[in-house]
Coordinates of C-alpha atoms in Angstrom, one line a residue:
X9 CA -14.6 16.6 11.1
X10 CA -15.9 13.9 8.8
X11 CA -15.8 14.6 5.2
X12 CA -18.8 12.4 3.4
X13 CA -19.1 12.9 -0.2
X14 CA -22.7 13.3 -1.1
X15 CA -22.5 12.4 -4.9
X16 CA -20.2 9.5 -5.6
X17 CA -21.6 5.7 -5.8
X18 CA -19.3 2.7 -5.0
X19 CA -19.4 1.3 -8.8
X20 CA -18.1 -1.9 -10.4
X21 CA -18.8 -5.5 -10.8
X22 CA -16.0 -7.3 -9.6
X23 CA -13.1 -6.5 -6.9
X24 CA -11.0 -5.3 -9.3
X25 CA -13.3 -3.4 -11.0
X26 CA -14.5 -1.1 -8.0
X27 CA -11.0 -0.8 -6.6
X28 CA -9.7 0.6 -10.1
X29 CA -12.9 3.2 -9.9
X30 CA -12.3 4.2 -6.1
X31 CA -8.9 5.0 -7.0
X32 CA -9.7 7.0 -10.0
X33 CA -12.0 9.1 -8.4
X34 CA -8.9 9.6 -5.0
X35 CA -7.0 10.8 -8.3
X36 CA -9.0 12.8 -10.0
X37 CA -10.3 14.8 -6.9
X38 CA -13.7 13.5 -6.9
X39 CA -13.0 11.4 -3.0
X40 CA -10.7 14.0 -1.2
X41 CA -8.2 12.5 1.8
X42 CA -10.3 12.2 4.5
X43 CA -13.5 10.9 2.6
X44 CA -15.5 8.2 4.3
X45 CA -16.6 5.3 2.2
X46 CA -19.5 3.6 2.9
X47 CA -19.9 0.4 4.7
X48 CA -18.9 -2.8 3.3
X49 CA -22.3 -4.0 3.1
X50 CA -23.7 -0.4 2.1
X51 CA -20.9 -0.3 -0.8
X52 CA -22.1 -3.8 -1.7
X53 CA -25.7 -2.7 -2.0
X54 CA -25.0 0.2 -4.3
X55 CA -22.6 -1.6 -6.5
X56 CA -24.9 -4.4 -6.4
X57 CA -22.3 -7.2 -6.0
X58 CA -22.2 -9.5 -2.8
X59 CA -20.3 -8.0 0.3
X60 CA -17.5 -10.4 0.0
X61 CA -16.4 -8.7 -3.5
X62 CA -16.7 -5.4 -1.6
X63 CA -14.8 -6.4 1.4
X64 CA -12.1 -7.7 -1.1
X65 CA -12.5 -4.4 -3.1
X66 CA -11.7 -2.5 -0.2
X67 CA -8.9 -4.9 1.4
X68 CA -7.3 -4.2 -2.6
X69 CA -7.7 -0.5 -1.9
X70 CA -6.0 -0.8 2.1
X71 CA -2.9 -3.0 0.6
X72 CA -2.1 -0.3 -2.4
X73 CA -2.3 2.3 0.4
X74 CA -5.6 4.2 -1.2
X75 CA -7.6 3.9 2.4
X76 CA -7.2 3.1 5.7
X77 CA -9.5 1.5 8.5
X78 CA -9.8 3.8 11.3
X79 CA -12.1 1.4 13.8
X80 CA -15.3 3.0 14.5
X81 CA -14.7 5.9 11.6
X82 CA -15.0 3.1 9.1
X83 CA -13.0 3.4 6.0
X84 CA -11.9 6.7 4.6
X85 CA -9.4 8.0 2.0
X86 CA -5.6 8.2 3.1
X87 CA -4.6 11.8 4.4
X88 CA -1.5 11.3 1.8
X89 CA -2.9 8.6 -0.2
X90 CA 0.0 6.5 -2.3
X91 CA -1.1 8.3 -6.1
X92 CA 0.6 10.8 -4.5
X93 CA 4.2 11.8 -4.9
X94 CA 6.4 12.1 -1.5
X95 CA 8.4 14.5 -3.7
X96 CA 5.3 16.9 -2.9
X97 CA 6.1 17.2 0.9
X98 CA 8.6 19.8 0.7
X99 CA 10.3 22.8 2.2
X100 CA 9.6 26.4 0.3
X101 CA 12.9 27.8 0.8
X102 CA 12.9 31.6 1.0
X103 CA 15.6 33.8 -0.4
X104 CA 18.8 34.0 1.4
X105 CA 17.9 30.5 3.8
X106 CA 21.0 28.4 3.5
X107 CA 19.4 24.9 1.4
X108 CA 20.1 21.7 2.8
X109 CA 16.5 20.2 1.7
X110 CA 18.1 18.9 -1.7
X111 CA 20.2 15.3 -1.8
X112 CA 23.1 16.8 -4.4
X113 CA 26.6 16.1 -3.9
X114 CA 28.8 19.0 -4.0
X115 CA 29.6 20.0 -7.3
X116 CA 33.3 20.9 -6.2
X117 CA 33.8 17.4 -6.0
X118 CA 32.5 16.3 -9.1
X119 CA 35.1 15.4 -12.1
X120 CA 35.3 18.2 -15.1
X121 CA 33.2 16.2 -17.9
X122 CA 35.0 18.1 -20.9
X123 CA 38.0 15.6 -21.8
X124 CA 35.2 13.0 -21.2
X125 CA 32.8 13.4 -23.3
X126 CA 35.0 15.2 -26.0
X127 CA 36.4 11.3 -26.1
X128 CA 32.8 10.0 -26.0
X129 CA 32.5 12.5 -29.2
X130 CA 35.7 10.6 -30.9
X131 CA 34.6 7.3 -29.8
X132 CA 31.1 8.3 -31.7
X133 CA 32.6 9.5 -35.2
X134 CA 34.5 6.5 -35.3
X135 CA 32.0 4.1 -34.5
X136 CA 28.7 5.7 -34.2
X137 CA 26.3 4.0 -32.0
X138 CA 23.5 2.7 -34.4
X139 CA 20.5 0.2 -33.8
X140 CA 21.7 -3.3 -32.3
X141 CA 24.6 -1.7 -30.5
X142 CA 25.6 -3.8 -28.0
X143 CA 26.3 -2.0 -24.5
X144 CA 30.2 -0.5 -24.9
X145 CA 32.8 -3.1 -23.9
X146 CA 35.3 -1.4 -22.2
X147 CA 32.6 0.0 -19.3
X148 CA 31.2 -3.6 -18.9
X149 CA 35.0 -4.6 -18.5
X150 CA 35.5 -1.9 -16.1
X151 CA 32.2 -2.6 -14.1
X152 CA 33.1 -6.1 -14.1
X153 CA 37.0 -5.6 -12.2
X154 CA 34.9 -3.0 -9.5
X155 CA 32.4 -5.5 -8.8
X156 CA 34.9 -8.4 -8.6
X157 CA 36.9 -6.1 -6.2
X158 CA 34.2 -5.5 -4.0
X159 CA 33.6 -9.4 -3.9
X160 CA 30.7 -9.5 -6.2
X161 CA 31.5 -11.9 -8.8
X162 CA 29.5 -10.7 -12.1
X163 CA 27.3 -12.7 -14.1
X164 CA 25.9 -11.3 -17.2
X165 CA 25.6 -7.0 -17.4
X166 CA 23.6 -4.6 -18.4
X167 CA 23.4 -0.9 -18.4
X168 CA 20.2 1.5 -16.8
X169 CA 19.3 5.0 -17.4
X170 CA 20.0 5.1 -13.0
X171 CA 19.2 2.4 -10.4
X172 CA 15.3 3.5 -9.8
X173 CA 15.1 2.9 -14.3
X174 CA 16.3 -0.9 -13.2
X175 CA 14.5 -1.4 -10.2
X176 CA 11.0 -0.4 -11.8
X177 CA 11.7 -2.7 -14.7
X178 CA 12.3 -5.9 -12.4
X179 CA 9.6 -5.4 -9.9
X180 CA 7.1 -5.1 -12.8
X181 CA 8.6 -8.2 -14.2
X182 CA 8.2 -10.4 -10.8
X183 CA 5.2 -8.2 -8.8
X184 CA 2.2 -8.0 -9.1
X185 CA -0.2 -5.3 -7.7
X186 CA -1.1 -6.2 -4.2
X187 CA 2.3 -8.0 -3.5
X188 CA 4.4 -7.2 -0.5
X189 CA 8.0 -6.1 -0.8
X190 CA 10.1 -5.4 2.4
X191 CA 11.6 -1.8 2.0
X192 CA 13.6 -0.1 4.7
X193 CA 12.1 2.2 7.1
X194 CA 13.4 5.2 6.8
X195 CA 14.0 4.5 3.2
X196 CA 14.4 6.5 -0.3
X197 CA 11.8 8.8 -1.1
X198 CA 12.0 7.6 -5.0
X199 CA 11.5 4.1 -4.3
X200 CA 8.6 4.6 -1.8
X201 CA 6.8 6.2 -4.5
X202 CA 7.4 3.8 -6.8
X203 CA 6.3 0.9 -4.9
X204 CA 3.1 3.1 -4.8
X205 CA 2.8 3.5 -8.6
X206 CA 3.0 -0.3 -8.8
X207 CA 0.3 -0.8 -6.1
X208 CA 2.5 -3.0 -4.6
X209 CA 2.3 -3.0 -0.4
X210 CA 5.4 -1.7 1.9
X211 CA 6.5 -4.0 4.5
X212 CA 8.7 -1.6 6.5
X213 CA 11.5 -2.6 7.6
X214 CA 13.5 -1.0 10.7
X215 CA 17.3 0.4 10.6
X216 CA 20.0 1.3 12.4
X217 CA 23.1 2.6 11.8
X218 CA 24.5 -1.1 10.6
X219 CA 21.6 -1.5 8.3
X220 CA 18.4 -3.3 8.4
X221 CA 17.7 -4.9 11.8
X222 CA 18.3 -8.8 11.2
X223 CA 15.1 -9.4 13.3
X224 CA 12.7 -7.4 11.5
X225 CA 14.3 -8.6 8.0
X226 CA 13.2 -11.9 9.4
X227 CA 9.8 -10.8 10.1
X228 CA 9.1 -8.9 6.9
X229 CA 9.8 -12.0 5.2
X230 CA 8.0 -14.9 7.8
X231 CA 4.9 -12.2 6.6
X232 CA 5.2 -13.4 2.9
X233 CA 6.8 -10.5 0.8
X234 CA 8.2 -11.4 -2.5
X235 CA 10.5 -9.2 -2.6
X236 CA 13.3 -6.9 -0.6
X237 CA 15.2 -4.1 -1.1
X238 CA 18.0 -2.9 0.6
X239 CA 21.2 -0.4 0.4
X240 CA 24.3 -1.5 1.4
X241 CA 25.9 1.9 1.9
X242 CA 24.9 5.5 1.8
X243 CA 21.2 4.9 2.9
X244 CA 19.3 7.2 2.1
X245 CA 18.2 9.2 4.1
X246 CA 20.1 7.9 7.0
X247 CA 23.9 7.0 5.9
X248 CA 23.5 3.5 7.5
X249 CA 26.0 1.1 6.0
X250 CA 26.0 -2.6 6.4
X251 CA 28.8 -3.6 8.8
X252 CA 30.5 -7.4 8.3
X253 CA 28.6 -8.6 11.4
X254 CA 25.2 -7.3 10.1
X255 CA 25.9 -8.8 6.3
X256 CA 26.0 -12.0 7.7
X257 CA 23.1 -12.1 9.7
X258 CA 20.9 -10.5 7.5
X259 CA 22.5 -13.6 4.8
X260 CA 21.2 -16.1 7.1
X261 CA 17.7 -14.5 6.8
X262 CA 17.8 -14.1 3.1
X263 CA 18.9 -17.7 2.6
X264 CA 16.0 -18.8 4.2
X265 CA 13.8 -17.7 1.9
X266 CA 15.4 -18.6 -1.4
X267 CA 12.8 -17.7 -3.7
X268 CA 12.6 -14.1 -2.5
X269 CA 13.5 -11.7 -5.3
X270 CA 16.6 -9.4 -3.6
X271 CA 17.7 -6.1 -4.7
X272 CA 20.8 -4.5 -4.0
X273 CA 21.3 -0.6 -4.0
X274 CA 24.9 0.4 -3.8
X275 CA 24.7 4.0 -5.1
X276 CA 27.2 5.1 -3.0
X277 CA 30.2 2.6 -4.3
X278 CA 31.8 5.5 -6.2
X279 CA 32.1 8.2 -3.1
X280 CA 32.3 6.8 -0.1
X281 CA 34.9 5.6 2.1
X282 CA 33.5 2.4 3.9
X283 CA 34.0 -1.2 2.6
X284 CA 31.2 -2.9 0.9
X285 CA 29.8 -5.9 2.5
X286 CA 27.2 -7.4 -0.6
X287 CA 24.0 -9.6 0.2
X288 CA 23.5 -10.6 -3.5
X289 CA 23.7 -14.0 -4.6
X290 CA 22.1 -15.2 -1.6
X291 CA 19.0 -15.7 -3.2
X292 CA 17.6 -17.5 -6.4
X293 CA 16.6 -13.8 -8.2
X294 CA 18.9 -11.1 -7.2
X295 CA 20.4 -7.9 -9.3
X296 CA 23.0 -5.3 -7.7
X297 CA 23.0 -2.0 -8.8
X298 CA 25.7 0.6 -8.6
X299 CA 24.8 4.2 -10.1
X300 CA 27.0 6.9 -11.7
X301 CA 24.7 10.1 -10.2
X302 CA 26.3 10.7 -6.8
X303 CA 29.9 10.6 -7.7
X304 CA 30.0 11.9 -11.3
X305 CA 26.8 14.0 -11.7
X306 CA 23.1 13.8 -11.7
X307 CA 23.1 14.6 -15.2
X308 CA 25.6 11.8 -16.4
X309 CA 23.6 9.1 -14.6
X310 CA 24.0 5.5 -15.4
X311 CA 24.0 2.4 -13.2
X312 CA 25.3 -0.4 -13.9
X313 CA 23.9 -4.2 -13.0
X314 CA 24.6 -7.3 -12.5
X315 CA 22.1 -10.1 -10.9
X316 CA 21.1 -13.9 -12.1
X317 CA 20.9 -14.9 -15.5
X318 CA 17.1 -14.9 -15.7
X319 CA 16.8 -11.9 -13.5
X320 CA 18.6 -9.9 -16.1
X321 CA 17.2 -11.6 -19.1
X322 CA 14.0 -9.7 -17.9
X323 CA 15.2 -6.5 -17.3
X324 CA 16.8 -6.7 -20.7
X325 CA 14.0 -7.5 -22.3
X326 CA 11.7 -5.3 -20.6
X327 CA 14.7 -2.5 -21.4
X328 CA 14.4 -3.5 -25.5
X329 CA 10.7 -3.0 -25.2
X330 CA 10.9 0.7 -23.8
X331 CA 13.6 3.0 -24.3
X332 CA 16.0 0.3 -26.0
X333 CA 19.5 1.0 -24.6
X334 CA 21.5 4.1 -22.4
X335 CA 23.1 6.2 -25.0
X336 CA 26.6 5.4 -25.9
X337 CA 27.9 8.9 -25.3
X338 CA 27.1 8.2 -21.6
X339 CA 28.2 5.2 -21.4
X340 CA 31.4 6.2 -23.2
X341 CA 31.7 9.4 -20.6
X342 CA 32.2 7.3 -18.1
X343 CA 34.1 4.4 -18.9
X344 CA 36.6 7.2 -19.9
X345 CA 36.0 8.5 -16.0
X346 CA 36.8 5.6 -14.9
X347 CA 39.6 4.5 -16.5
X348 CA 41.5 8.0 -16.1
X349 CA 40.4 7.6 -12.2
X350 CA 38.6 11.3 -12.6
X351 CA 37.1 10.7 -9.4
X352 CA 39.5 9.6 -6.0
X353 CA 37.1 7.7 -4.1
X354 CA 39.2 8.5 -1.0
X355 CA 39.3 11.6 -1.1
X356 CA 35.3 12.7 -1.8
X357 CA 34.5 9.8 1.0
X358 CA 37.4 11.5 3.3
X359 CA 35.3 15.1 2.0
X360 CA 32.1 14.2 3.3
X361 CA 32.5 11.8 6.5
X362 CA 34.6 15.4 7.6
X363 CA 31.3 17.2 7.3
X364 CA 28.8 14.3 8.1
X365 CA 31.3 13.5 11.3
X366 CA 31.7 17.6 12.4
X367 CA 27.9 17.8 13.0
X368 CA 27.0 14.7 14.7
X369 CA 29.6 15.2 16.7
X370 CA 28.9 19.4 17.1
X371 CA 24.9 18.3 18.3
X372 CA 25.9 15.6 20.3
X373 CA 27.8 18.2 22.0
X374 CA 24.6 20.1 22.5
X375 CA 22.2 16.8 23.1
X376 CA 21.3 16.4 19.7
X377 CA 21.5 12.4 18.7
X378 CA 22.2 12.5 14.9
X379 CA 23.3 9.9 12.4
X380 CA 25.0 9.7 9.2
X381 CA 28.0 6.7 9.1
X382 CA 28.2 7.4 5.4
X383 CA 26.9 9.4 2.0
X384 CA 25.5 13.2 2.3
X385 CA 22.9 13.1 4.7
X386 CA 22.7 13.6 8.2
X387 CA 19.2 12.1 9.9
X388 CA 18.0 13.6 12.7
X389 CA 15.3 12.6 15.0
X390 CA 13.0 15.4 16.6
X391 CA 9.8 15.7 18.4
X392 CA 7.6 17.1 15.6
X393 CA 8.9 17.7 12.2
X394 CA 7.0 21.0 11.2
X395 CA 8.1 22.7 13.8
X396 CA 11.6 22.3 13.9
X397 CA 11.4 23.3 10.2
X398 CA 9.9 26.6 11.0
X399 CA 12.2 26.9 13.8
X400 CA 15.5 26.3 11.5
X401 CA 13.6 28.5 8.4
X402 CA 13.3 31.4 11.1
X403 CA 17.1 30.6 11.7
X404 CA 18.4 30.5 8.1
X405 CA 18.4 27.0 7.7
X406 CA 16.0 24.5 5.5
X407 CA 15.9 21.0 6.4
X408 CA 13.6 18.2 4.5
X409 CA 11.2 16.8 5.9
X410 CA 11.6 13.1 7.4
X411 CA 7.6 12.1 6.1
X412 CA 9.1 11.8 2.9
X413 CA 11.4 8.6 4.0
X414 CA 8.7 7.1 6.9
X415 CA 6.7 4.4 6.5
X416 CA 6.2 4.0 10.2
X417 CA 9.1 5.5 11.9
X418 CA 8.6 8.3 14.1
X419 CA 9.7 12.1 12.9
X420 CA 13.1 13.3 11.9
X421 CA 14.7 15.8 9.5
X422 CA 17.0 15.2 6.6
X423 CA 19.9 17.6 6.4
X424 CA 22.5 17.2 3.3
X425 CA 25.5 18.3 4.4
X426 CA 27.4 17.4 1.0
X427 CA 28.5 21.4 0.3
X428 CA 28.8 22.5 4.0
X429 CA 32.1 23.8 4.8
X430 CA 33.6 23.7 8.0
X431 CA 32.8 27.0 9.6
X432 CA 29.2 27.0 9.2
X433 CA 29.0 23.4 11.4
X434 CA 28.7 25.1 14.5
X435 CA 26.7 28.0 13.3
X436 CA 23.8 24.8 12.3
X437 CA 24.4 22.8 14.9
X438 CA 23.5 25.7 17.8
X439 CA 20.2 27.0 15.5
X440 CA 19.2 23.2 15.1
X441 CA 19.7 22.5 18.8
X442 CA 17.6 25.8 19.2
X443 CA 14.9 24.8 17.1
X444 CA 14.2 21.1 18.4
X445 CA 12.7 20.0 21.4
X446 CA 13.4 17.4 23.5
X447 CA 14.0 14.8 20.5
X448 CA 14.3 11.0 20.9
X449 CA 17.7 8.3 20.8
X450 CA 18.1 5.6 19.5
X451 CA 16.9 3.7 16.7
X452 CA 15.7 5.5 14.0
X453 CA 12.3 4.0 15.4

């Protein structure tokens, strides 16, 4: 059924202008998903500019994911248009269904915080943190040995409340609305939305288990994006991690476009247990990220960065202008977590590839094709995602729903399997086998 609405007027005097208003009114309610806008030369007419400034209006509106052209239907608002937060597709989870919707760790496996930040207190009464702190020395010290040890060889540091806090500052220091950025496809639900907020476009880029898919990195970029982001590790929602093979390749394609601004996400360097094969450097602007949430807590998170001098002169800067600086206690925290080595990487990576490994393995028993090389998640392709979530909720299971990672990928739940214990593997693995039909192999698209 088409919806029309019978009041609103395409306003505005210049491309930018009626863009801005067409996506005020998706916001406020006043064009509901689904809404046709009029044609080109119909919108022209009412907002009494030429039909090329409509036509550009509308191309604006298509590239920040507002509408969509839908051939002889015209141009209508998005069913999910990109103001709207991909945290909002969830899973209700009824009382006494067994949660795996949520991307926590396991809070067994997180390090005690009470020595730590009663030394963070010490630290404080001795020197307390004050205006023109600089960022504490002994976690940039710290930072600096991981990073060399994972072959990243640190320029200048700084110190983010969390990787998506440094990402958002450097993409509104390089992008522009309108831009394209390459983002992996599946990818994290945080960062989708926020190339949405920005109005920037998606390029989506295709994954396997060994990462991004050199070819379709090459693509993304021959198509003129400014800037990529990818995870080395721990991918979200997949658990792809970059093997030595794929690093290089995907090198070569970075390196031939220099000017590209790169972004690394390694959020998984503090839990898990598979080498890291960087990509930064490659370029001309580059930062790498590492967080502090998955490994130590959601609620001590951190990241710390390191990236090209001018790279980092801009997120500084932009920092200084918002929220200033991390608090100290934090930062103190965990350089005291890190230099008592609270947390044995070995182990929590050993922890979770069990549990990751025991269902892939217990639905590939029951032709299920699952992946998750690394982090907490398990992906899981299937035939229609709402219901195999019914099926699994009827079961005593909730999965998340895949349409919160997909650009263009076909369907597939998200199962974290951080706090699953051993005994209740099987028990999953025969109710999600039960729940699915026939579901597809192979690349996650």
């Amino acid at each position: 059924m088409e919806i029309v609405p019978e009041t609103y007027l395409i306003a505005g005097s210049t491309a930018s202008e009626i863009a801005a208003e067409v996506e005020s009114a998706v916001s406020g309610g006043r064009l509901p998903p689904g809404a046709s806008l009029p044609p080109v030369r119909e919108a022209a007419t009412q907002a009494r500019v030429s039909p090329n400034t409509a036509a550009a209006a509308y191309r604006l509106l298509r590239e920040r994911g507002i509408v969509e052209t839908a051939g002889r239907r015209g141009t209508r608002v998005r069913a999910r248009p990109a103001s709207t937060s991909r945290e909002e597709i969830r899973v209700e989870v009824p009382p006494g269904v067994r949660d795996l919707a949520k991307g926590n760790p396991d809070p067994a496996l997180l390090p005690p915080l009470h020595e730590a930040l009663a030394a963070a207190a010490r630290a404080h009464a001795e020197r307390p943190a004050m205006y023109g702190t600089d960022d504490d020395e002994e976690l940039l010290d710290l930072a600096g040995a991981r990073l060399r040890a994972d072959g990243i060889a640190p320029g200048p540091l700084a110190i983010t409340s969390g990787t998506l806090d440094a990402v958002e500052r450097v993409l509104a220091a390089y992008l522009r609305p309108g831009d394209a950025i390459a983002v992996e496809d599946p990818g994290w639900t945080a960062l989708l939305d926020l190339v949405a907020a920005l109005r920037l476009r998606p390029v989506p880029v295709r994954i396997d288990d060994d990462g991004p898919l050199p070819d379709e990195l090459g693509r993304a970029l021959r198509t003129g994006v400014r800037a990529v982001v990818i995870t080395s590790r721990a991918q979200n929602p997949t658990g792809a991690a970059i093997t030595a093979e794929r690093a290089r390749a995907l090198r070569a394609e970075l390196a031939a476009r220099p000017e590209v601004l790169f972004i690394e996400d390694d959020h998984g360097a503090g839990f898990v247990d598979v080498p890291a094969h960087p990509l930064a450097g490659v370029t001309e602007s580059w930062i790498h990220t590492r967080s502090t949430a998955k490994d130590l807590g959601p609620d001590l998170r951190l990241a710390l960065i390191t990236g090209d001098p001018v790279t980092l002169g801009r997120l500084r800067g932009r920092q200084r202008l918002a929220s200033g600086w991390v608090s100290h206690l934090l930062q103190r925290a965990v350089a005291h977590l890190w230099r008592t080595e609270a947390v044995d990487r070995a182990e929590v990576g050993a922890a979770y590839r069990m549990r990751r490994d025991g269902l892939v393995a217990a639905l590939a028993e029951r032709g299920v094709p699952a992946h998750g090389r690394s982090g907490l998640n398990v992906w899981v392709p299937v035939a229609d995602e709402a219901s195999a979530i019914t099926g699994l909720l009827a079961r005593g299971w909730a999965a998340a729903p895949g349409a919160r990672n997909r650009v263009s990928t076909p369907p597939a739940l998200r199962l974290t399997v951080s706090s699953l214990s051993p005994g209740e593997i099987p028990a999953l693995a025969g109710d999600l086998a039960a729940a699915l039909r026939p579901a597809p192999s192979g690349r996650y698209g």
